[in-house]
PDB file of C-alpha atoms in Angstrom:
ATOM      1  CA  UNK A  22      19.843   2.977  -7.007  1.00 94.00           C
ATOM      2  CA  UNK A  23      18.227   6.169  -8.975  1.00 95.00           C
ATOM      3  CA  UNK A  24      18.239   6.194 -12.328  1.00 96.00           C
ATOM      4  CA  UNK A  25      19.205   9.625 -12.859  1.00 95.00           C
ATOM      5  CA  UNK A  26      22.580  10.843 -11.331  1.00 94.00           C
ATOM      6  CA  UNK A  27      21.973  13.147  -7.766  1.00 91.00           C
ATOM      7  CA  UNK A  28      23.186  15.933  -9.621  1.00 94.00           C
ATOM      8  CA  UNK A  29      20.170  15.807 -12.061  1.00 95.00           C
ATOM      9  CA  UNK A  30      17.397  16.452  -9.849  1.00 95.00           C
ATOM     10  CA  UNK A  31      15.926  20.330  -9.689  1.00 94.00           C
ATOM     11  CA  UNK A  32      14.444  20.222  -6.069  1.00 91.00           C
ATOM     12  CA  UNK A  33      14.146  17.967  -3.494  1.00 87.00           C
ATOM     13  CA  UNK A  34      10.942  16.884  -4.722  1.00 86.00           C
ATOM     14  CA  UNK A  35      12.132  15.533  -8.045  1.00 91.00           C
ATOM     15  CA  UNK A  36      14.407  13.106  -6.111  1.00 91.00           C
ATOM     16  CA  UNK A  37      11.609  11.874  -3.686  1.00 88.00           C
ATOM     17  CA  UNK A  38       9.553  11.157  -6.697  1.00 92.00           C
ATOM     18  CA  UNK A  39      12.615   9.110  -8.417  1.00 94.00           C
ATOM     19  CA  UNK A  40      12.469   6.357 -10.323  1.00 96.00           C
ATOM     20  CA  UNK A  41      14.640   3.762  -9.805  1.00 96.00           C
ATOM     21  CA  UNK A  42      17.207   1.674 -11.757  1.00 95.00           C
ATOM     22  CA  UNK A  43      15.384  -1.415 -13.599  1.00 89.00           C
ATOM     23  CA  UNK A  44      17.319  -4.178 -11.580  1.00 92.00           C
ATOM     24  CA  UNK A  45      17.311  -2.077  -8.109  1.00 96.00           C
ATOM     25  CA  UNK A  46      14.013  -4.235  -7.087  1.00 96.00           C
ATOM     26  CA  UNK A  47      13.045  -7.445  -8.430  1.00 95.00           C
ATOM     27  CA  UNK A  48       9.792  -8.873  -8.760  1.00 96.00           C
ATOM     28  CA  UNK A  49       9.303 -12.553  -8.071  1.00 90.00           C
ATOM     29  CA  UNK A  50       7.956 -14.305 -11.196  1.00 87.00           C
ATOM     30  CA  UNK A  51       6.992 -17.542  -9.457  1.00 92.00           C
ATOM     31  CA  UNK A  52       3.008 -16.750  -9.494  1.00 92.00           C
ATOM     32  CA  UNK A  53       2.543 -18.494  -5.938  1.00 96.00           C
ATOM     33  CA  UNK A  54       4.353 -15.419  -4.056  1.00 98.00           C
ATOM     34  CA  UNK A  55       2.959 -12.707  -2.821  1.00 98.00           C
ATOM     35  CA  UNK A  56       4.642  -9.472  -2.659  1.00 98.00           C
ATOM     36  CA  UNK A  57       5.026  -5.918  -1.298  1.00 98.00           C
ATOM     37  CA  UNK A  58       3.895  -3.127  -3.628  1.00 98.00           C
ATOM     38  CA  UNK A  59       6.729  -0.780  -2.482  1.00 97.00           C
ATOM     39  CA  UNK A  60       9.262   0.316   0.142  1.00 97.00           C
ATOM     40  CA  UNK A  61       8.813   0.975   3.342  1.00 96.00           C
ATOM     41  CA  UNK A  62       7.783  -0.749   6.940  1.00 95.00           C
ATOM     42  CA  UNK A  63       5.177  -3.163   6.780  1.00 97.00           C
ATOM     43  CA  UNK A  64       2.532  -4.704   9.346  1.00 94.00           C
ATOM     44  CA  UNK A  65       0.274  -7.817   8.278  1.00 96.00           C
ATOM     45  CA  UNK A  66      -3.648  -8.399   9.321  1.00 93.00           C
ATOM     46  CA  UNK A  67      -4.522 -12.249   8.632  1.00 94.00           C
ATOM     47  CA  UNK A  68      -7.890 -11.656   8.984  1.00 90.00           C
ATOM     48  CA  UNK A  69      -9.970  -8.717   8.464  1.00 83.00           C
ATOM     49  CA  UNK A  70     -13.632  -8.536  10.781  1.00 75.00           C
ATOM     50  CA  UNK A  71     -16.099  -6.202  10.425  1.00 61.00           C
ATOM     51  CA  UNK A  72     -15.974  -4.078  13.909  1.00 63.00           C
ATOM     52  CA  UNK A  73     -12.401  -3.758  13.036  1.00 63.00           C
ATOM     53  CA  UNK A  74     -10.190  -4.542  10.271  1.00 58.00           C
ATOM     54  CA  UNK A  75      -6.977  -3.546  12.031  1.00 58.00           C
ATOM     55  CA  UNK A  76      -5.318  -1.942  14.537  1.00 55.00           C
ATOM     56  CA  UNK A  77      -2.256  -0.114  14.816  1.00 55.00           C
ATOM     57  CA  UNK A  78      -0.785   1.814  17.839  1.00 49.00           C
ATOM     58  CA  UNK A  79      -3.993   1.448  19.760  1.00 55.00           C
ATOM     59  CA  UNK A  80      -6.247   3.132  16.385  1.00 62.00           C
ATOM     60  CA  UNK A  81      -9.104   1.185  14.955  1.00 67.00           C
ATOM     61  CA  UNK A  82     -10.334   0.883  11.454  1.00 71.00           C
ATOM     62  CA  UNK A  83     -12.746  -0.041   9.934  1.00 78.00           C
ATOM     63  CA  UNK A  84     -13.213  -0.815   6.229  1.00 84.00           C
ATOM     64  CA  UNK A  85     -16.416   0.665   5.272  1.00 84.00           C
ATOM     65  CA  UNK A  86     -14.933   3.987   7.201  1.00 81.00           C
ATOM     66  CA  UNK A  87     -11.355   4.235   5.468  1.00 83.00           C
ATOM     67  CA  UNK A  88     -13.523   3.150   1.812  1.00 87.00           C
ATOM     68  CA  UNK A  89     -16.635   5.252   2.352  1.00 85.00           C
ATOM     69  CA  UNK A  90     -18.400   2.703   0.194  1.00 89.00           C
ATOM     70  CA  UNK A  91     -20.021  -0.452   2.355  1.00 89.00           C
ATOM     71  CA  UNK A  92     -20.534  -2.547  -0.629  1.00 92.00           C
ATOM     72  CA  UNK A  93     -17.558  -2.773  -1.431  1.00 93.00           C
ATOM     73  CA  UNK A  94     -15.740  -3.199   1.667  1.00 90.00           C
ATOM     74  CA  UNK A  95     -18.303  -6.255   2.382  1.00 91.00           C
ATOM     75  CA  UNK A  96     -16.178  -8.172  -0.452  1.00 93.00           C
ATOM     76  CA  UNK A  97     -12.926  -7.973   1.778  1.00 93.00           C
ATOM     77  CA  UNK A  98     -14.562  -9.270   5.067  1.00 90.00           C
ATOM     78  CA  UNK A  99     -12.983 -12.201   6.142  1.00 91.00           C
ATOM     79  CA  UNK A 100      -9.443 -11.246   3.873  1.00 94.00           C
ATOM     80  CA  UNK A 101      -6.438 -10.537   4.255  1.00 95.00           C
ATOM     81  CA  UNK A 102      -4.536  -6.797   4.992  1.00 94.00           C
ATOM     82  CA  UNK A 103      -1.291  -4.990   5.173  1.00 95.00           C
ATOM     83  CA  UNK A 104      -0.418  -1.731   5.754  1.00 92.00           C
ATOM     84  CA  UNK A 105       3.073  -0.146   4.029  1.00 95.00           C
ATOM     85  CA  UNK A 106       4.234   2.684   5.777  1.00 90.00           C
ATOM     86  CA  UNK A 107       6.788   5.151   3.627  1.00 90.00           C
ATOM     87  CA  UNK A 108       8.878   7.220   5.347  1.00 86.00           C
ATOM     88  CA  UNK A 109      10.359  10.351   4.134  1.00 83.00           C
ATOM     89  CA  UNK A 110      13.775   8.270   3.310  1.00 86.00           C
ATOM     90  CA  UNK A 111      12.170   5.732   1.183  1.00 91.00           C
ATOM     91  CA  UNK A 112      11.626   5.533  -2.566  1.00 93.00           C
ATOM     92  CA  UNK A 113       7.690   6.643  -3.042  1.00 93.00           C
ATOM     93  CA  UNK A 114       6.978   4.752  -5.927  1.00 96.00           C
ATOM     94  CA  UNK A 115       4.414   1.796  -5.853  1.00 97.00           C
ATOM     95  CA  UNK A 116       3.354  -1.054  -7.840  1.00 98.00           C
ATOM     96  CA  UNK A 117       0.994  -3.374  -9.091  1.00 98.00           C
ATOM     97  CA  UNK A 118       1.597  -6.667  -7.690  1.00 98.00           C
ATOM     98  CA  UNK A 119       0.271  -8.982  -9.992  1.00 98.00           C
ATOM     99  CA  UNK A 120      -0.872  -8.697 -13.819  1.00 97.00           C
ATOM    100  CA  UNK A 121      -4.602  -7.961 -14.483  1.00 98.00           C
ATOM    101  CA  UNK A 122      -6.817  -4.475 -15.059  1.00 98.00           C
ATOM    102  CA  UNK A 123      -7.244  -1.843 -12.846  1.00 98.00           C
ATOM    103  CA  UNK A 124     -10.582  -0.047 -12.109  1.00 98.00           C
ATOM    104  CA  UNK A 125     -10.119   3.417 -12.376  1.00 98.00           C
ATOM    105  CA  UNK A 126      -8.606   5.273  -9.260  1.00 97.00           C
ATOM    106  CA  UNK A 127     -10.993   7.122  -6.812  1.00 94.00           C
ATOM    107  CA  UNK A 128     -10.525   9.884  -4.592  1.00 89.00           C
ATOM    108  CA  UNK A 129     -11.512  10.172  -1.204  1.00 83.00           C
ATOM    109  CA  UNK A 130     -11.172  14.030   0.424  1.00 69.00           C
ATOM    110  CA  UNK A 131      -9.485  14.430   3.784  1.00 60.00           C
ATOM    111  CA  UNK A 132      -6.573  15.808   5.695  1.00 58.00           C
ATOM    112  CA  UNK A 133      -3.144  15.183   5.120  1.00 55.00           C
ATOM    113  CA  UNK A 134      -2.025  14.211   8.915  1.00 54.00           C
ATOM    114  CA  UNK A 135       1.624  12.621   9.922  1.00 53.00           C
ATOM    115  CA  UNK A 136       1.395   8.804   9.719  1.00 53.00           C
ATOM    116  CA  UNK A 137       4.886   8.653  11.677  1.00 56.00           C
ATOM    117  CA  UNK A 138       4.458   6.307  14.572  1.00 58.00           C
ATOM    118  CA  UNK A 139       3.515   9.195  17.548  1.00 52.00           C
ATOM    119  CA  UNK A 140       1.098  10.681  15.244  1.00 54.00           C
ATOM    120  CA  UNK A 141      -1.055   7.344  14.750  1.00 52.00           C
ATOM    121  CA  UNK A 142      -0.896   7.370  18.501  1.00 52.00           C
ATOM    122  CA  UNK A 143      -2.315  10.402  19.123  1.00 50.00           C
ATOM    123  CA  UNK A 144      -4.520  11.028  16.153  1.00 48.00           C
ATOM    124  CA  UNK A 145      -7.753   8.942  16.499  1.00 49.00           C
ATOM    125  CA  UNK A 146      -8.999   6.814  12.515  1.00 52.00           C
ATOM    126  CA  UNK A 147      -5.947   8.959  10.731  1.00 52.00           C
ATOM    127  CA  UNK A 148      -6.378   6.853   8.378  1.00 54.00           C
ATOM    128  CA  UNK A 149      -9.766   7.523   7.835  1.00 51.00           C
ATOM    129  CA  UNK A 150      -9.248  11.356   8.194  1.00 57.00           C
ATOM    130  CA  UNK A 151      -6.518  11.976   5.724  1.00 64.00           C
ATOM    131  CA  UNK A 152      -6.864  12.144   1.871  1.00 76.00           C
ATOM    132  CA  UNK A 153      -6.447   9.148   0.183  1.00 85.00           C
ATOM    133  CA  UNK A 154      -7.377   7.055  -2.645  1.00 91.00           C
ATOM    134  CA  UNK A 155      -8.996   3.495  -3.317  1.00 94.00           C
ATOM    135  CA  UNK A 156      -8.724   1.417  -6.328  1.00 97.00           C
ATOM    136  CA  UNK A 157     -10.071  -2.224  -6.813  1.00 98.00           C
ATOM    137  CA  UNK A 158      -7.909  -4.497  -9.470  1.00 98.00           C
ATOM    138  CA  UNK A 159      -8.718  -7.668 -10.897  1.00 98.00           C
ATOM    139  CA  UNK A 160      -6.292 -10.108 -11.578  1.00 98.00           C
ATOM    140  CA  UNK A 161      -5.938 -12.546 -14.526  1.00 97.00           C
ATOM    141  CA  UNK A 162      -6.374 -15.083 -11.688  1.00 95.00           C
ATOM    142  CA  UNK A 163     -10.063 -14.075 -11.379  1.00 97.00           C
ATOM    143  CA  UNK A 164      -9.228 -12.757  -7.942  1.00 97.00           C
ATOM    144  CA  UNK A 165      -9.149  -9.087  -6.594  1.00 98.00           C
ATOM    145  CA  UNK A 166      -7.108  -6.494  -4.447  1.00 98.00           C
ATOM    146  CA  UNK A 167      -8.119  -3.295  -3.197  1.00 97.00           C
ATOM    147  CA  UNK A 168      -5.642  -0.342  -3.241  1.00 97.00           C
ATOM    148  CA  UNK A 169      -5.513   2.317  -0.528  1.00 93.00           C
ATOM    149  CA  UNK A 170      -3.091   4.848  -1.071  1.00 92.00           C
ATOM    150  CA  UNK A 171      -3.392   7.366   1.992  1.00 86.00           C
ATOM    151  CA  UNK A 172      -1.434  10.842   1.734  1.00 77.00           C
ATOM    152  CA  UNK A 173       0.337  12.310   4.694  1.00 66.00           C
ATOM    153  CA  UNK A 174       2.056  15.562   5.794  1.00 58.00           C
ATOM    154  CA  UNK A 175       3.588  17.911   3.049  1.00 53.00           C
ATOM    155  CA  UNK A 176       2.185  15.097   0.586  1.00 52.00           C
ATOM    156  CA  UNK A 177       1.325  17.489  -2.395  1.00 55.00           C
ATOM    157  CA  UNK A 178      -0.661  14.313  -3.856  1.00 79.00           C
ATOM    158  CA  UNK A 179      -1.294  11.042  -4.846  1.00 87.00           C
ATOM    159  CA  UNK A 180      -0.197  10.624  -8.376  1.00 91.00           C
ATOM    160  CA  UNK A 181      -2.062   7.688 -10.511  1.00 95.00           C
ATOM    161  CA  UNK A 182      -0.014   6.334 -13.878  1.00 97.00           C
ATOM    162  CA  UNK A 183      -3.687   4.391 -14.812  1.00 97.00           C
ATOM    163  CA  UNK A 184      -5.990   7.466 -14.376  1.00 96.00           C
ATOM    164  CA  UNK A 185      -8.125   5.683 -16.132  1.00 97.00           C
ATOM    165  CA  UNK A 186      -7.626   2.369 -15.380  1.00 97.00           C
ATOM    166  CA  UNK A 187      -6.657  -0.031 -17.891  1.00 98.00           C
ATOM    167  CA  UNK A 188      -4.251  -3.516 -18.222  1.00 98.00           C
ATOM    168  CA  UNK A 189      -1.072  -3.993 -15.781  1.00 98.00           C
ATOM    169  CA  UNK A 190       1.588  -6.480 -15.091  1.00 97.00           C
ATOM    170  CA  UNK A 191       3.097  -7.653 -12.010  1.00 97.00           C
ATOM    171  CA  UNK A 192       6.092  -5.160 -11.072  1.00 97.00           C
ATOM    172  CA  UNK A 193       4.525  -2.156 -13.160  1.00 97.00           C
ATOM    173  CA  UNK A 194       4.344   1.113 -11.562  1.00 97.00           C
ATOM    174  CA  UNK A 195       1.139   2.173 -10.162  1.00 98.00           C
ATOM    175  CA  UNK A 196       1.866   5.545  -9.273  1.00 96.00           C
ATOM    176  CA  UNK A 197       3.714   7.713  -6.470  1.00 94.00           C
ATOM    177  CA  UNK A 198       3.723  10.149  -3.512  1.00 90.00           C
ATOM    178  CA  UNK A 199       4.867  13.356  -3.813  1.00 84.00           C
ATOM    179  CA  UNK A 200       6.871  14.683  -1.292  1.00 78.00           C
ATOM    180  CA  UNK A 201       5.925  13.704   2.337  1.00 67.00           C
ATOM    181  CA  UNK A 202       5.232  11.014   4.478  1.00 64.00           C
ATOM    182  CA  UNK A 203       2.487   8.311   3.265  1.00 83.00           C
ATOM    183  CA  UNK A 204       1.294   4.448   3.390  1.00 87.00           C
ATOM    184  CA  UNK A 205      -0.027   1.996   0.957  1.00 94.00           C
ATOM    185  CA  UNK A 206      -3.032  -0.677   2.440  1.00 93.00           C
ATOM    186  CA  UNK A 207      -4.260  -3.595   0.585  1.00 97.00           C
ATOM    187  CA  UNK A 208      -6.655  -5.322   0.859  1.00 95.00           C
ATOM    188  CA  UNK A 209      -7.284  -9.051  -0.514  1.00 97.00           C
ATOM    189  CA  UNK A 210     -10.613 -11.574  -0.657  1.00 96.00           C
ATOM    190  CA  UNK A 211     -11.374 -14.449   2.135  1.00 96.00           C
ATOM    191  CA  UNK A 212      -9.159 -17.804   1.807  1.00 96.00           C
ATOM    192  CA  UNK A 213      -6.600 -15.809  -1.226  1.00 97.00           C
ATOM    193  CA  UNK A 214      -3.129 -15.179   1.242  1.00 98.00           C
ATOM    194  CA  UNK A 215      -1.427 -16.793   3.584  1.00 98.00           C
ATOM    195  CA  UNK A 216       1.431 -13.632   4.941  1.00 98.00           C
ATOM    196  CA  UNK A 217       4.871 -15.259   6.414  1.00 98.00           C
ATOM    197  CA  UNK A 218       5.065 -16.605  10.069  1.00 98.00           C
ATOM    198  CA  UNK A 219       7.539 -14.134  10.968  1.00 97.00           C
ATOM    199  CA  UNK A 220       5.708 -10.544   9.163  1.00 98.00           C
ATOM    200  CA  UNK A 221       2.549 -12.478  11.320  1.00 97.00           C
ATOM    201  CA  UNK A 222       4.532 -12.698  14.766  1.00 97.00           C
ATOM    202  CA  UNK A 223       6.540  -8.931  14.640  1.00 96.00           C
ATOM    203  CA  UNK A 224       2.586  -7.405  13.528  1.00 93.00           C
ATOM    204  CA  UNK A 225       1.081  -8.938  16.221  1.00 91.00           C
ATOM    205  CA  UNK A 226       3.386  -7.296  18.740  1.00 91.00           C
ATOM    206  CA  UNK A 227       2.744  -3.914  16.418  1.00 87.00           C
ATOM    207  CA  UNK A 228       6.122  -4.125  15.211  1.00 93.00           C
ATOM    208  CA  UNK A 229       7.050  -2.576  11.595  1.00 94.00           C
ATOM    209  CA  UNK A 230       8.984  -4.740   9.639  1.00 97.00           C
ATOM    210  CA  UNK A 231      11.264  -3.064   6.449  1.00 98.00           C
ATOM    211  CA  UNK A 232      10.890  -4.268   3.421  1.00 97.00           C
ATOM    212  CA  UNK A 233      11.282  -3.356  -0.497  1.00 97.00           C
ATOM    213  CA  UNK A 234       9.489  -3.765  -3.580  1.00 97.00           C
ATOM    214  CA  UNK A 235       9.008  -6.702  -5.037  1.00 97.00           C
ATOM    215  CA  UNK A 236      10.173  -8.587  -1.502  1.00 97.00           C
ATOM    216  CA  UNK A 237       7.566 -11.939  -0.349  1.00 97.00           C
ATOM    217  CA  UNK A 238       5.642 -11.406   2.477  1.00 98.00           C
ATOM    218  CA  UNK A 239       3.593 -14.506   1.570  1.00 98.00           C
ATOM    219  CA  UNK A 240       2.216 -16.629  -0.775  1.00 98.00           C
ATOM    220  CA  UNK A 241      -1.425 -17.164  -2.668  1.00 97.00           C
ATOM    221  CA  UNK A 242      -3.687 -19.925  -1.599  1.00 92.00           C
TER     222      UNK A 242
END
């Protein structure tokens, strides 16, 4: 699926960070679906509360704690979540999901624990300790999602194509991880998604579900 033959990359790096050939994922274009931002395993949070907006392997998180910013996490009470673990193996390139204009990214200092499964375990808020960064997007809808990118070990960082924010489509590259472990969370409004029965069921029993780029895992209300 790379664009660039094996042979072509210098390190190992270079081909974590690949990009991939332009028909290797496909993003939906009927504007009802909702869909994953990139590869990886994926858990789904119907509704986020404000003592907790979701837990995973017995952890705890809430918004205002993983955004530093109260405000703005108030907006996303009530909403939707998911949470996009990449492992090593997968392509670390994410995306916009639908077309609209980006805020500019912001950076939020921390650690750069494991997010592999024992880790999250044993590591109390990792998500909230590790370095990561938030950005809020507004789509052409009139509706909004808030990106968390969240770095991991050996992650050397969080690289942001819209430094500056700026327009995007649906399916455009957002940015990527460098090499490492890492997840993608977003976050969506009250009464905006409803996520598939089955992502729902396997999430609820804290069950990771695989899934690509440009895959539904729902559809807008």
């Amino acid at each position: 699926e790379a664009l660039e033959p094996l042979e072509s990359f210098s390190s190992f790096n270079a081909f974590f960070t690949r990009r991939l050939k332009k028909d290797a994922r496909v993003f939906s274009p009927h504007p009802e679906t909702l869909v994953s931002p990139g590869d990886g395993r994926i858990l789904v949070f119907p509704k986020i509360r404000s003592d907790r907006i979701f837990q995973i392997k017995g952890s705890v998180y809430r918004l205002k704690d993983l955004l530093q910013n109260a405000s703005l996490a108030a907006q996303f009470e009530g909403g939707g979540g998911i949470a996009l673990r990449l492992a090593p193996v997968d392509y670390h390139r994410f995306h916009f999901i639908e077309d609209g204009r980006s805020d500019p990214p912001q950076k939020i200092s921390g650690k750069y624990y494991s997010v592999n499964p024992i880790a999250i375990r044993c590591i109390q808020d990792i998500f909230c300790k590790n370095a990561r960064m938030r950005t809020l997007f507004h789509t052409t809808s009139g509706r909004k999602i808030l990106y968390v990118e969240v770095g991991a070990t050996s992650v050397g960082s969080i690289v942001q194509l819209l430094p500056n924010g700026g327009p995007a489509q649906r399916g455009q590259e957002k940015g990527f991880f460098q090499f490492g472990g890492s997840t993608v969370l977003l976050f969506f409004e009250p009464h905006q998604v409803i996520f598939d029965d089955d992502l729902i069921e396997m999430s609820a029993r804290g069950i990771e579900t695989k899934i690509s780029a440009g895959e539904p895992i729902g559809k807008w209300k």
